[in-house]
mmCIF file of C-alpha atoms in Angstrom:
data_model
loop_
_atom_site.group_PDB
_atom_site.id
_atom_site.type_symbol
_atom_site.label_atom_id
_atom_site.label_comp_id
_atom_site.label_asym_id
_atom_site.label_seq_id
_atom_site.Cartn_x
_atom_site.Cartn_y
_atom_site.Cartn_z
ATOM 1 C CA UNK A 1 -16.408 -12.110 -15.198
ATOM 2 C CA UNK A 2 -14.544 -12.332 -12.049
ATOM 3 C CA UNK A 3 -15.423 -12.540 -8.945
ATOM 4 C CA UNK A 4 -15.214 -8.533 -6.509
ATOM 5 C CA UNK A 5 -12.020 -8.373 -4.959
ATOM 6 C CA UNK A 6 -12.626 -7.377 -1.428
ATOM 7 C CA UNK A 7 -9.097 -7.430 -0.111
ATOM 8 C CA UNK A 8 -6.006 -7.907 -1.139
ATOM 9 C CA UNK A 9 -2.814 -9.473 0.562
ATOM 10 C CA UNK A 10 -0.177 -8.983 -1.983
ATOM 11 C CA UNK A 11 2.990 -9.900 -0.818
ATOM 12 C CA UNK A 12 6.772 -8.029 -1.694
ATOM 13 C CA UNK A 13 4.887 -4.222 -1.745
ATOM 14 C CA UNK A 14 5.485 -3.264 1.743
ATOM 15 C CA UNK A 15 3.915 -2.679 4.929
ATOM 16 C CA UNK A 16 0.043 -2.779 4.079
ATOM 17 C CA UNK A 17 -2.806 0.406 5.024
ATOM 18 C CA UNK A 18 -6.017 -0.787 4.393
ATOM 19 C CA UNK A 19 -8.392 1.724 3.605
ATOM 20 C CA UNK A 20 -12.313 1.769 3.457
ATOM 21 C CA UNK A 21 -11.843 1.127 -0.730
ATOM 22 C CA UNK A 22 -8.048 1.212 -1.600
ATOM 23 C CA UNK A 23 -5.498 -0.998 0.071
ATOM 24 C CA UNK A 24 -1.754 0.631 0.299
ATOM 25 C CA UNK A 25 1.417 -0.866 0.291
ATOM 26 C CA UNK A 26 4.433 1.246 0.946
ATOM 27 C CA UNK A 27 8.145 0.696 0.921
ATOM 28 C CA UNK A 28 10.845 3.415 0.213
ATOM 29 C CA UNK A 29 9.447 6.349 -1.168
ATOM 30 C CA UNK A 30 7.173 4.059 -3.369
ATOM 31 C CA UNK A 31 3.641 3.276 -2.264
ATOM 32 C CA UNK A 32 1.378 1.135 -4.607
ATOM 33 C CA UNK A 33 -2.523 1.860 -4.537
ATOM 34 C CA UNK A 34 -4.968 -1.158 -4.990
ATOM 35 C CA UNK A 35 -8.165 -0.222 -5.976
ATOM 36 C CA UNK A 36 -10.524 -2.799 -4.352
ATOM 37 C CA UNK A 37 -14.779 -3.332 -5.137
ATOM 38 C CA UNK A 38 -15.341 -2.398 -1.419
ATOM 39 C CA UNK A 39 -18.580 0.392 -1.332
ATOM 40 C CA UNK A 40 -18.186 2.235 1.834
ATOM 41 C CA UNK A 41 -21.095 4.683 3.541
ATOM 42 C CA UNK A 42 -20.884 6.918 6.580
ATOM 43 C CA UNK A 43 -17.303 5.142 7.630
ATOM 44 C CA UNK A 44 -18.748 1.285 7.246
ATOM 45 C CA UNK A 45 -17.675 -1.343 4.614
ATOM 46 C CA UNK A 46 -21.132 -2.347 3.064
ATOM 47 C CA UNK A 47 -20.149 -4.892 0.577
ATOM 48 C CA UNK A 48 -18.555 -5.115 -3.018
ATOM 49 C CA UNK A 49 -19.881 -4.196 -6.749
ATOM 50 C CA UNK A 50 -18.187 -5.862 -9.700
ATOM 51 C CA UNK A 51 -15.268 -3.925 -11.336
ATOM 52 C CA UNK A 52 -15.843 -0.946 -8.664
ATOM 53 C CA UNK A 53 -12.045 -0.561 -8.232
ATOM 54 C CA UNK A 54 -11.180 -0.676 -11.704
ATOM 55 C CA UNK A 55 -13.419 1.523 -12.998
ATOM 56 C CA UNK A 56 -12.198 4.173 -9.913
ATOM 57 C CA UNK A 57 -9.100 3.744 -10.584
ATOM 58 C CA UNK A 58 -9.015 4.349 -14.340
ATOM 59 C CA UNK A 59 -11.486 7.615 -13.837
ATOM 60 C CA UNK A 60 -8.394 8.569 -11.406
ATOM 61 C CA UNK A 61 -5.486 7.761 -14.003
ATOM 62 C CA UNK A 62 -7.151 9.291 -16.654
ATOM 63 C CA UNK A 63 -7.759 12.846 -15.113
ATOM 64 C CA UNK A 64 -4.127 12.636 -13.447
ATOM 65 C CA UNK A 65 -2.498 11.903 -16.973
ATOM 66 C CA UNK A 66 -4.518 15.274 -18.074
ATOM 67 C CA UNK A 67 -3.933 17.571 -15.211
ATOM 68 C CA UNK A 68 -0.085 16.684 -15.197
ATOM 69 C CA UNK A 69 0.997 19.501 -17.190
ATOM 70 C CA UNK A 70 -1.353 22.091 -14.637
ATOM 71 C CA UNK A 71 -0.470 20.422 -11.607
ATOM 72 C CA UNK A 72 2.218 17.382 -11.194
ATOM 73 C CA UNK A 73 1.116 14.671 -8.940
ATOM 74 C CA UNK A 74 2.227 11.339 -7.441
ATOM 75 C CA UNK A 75 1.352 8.782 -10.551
ATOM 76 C CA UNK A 76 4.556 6.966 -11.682
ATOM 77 C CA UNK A 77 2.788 3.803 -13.454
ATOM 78 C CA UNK A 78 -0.571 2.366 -13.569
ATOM 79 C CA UNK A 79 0.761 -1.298 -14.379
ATOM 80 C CA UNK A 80 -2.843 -2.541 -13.932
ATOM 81 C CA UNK A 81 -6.261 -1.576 -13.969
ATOM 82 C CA UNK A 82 -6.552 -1.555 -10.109
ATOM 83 C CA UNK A 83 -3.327 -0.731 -9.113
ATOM 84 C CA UNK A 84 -1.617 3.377 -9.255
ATOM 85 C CA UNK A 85 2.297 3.297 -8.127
ATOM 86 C CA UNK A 86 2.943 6.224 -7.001
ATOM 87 C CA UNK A 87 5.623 8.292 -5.054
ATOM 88 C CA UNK A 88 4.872 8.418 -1.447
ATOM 89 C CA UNK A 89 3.508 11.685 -0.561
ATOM 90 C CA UNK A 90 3.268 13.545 2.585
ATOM 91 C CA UNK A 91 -0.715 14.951 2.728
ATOM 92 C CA UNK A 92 -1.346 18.664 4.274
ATOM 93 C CA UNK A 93 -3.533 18.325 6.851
ATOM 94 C CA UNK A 94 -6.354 20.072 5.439
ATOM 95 C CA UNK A 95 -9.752 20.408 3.897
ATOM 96 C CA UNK A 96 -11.089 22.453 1.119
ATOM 97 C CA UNK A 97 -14.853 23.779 1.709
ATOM 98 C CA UNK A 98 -16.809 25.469 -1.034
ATOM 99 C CA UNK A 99 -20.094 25.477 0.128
ATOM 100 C CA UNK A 100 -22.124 25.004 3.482
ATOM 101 C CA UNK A 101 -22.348 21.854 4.339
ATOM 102 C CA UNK A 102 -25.607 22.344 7.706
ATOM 103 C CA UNK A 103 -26.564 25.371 8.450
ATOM 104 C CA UNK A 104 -23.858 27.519 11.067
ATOM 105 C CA UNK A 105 -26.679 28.198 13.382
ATOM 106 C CA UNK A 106 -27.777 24.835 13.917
ATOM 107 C CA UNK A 107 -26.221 21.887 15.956
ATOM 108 C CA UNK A 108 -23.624 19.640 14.120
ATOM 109 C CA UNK A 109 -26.082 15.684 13.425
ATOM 110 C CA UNK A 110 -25.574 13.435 16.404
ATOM 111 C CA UNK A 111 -23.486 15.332 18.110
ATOM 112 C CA UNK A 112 -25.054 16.757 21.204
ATOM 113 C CA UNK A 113 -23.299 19.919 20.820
ATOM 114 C CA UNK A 114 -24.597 23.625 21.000
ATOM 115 C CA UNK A 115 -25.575 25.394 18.450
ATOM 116 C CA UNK A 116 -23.184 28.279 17.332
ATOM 117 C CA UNK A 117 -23.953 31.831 16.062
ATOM 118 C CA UNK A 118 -24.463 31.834 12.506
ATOM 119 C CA UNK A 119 -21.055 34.585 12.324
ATOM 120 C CA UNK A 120 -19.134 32.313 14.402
ATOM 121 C CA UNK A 121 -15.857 31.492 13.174
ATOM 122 C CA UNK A 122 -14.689 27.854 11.497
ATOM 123 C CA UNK A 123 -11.277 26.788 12.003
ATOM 124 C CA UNK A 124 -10.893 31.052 13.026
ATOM 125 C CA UNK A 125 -12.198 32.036 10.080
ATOM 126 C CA UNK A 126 -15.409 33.893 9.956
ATOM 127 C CA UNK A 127 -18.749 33.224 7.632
ATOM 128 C CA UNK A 128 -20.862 35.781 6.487
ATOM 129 C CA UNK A 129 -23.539 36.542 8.326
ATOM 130 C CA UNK A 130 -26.815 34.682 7.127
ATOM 131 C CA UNK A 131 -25.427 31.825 5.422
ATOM 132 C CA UNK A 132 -27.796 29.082 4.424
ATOM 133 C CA UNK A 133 -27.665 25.307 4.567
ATOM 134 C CA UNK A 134 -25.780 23.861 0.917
ATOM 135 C CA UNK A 135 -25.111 27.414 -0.118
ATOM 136 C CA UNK A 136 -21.786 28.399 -1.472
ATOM 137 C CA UNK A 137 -18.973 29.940 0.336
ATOM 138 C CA UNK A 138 -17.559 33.107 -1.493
ATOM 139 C CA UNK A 139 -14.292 31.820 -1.107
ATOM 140 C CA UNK A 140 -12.983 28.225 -0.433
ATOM 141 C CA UNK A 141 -12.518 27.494 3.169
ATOM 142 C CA UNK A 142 -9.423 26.056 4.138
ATOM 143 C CA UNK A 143 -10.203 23.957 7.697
ATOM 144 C CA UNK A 144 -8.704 20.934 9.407
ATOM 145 C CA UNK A 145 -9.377 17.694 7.952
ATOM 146 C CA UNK A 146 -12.936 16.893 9.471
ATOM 147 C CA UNK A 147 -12.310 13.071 11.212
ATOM 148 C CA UNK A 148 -9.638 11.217 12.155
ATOM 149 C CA UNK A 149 -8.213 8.737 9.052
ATOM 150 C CA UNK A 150 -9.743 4.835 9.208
ATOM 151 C CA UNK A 151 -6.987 3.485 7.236
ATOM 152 C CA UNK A 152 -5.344 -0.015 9.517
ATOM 153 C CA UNK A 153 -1.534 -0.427 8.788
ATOM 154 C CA UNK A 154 -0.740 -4.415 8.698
ATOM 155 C CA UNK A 155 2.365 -5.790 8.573
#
């Protein structure tokens, strides 16, 4: 058994994005995905677990290889266990919401802000009145992405 890869530093891929579990390298309209062992909570690196990055990235391969034919994606190889080459992608800027995450009436956690009406809009869309903490939206939610990325580009 080998030892958890943390980080990589693979040279020849690109300019490197290091991300809280995947590492990116990106040249052209290539970019090659590196699966790492890095467990990540609430935005912090907490350590590694053994064969984390493999096992996430074959989960990922093998539902992209079966949702192809619905809806085409970025895959062009998975050459290794921890590593997806894709085609580099521009991401909308945009989050899908099916459910209620804290209730709309009380404050946001940590934040210091007011509370807001529970029929006050999100992202100018309105929720119906009386919605409950965790329960589900009648409709996905479209909204802006809810923080600002943590991935670190190195050259």
């Amino acid at each position: 058994m080998g030892a958890p890869s943390p980080a990589t530093e693979l040279q020849g891929l690109g300019t490197r994005i290091e991300g809280k579990v995947r590492d990116s390298y990106v040249r052209g309209d290539r970019r090659t995905l590196v699966a790492t062992d890095r467990i990540s909570a609430f935005d912090v690196v907490l350590g590694t677990i053994p064969f984390k990055g493999q096992v996430l990235n074959q989960l990922a391969a093998f539902w992209f290889e079966r949702t192809r034919e619905v809806a085409p994606n970025h895959v062009v190889a998975v050459p290794d266990p921890n590593v997806t080459i894709g085609r580099e992608c521009r991401g909308l800027p945009l989050a899908v919401r099916g459910g209620a995450a804290s209730s709309p009436a009380s404050p946001a956690p940590r934040s210091g802000r007011p509370t807001r009406a529970a029929s006050a809009p999100i992202a100018a869309q309105r929720l119906p009145e009386g919605l409950r903490k965790h329960e589900r939206l009648p409709r996905p939610l479209l909204t802006p992405p809810p923080r600002r990325s943590t991935a670190r580009t190195t050259s």
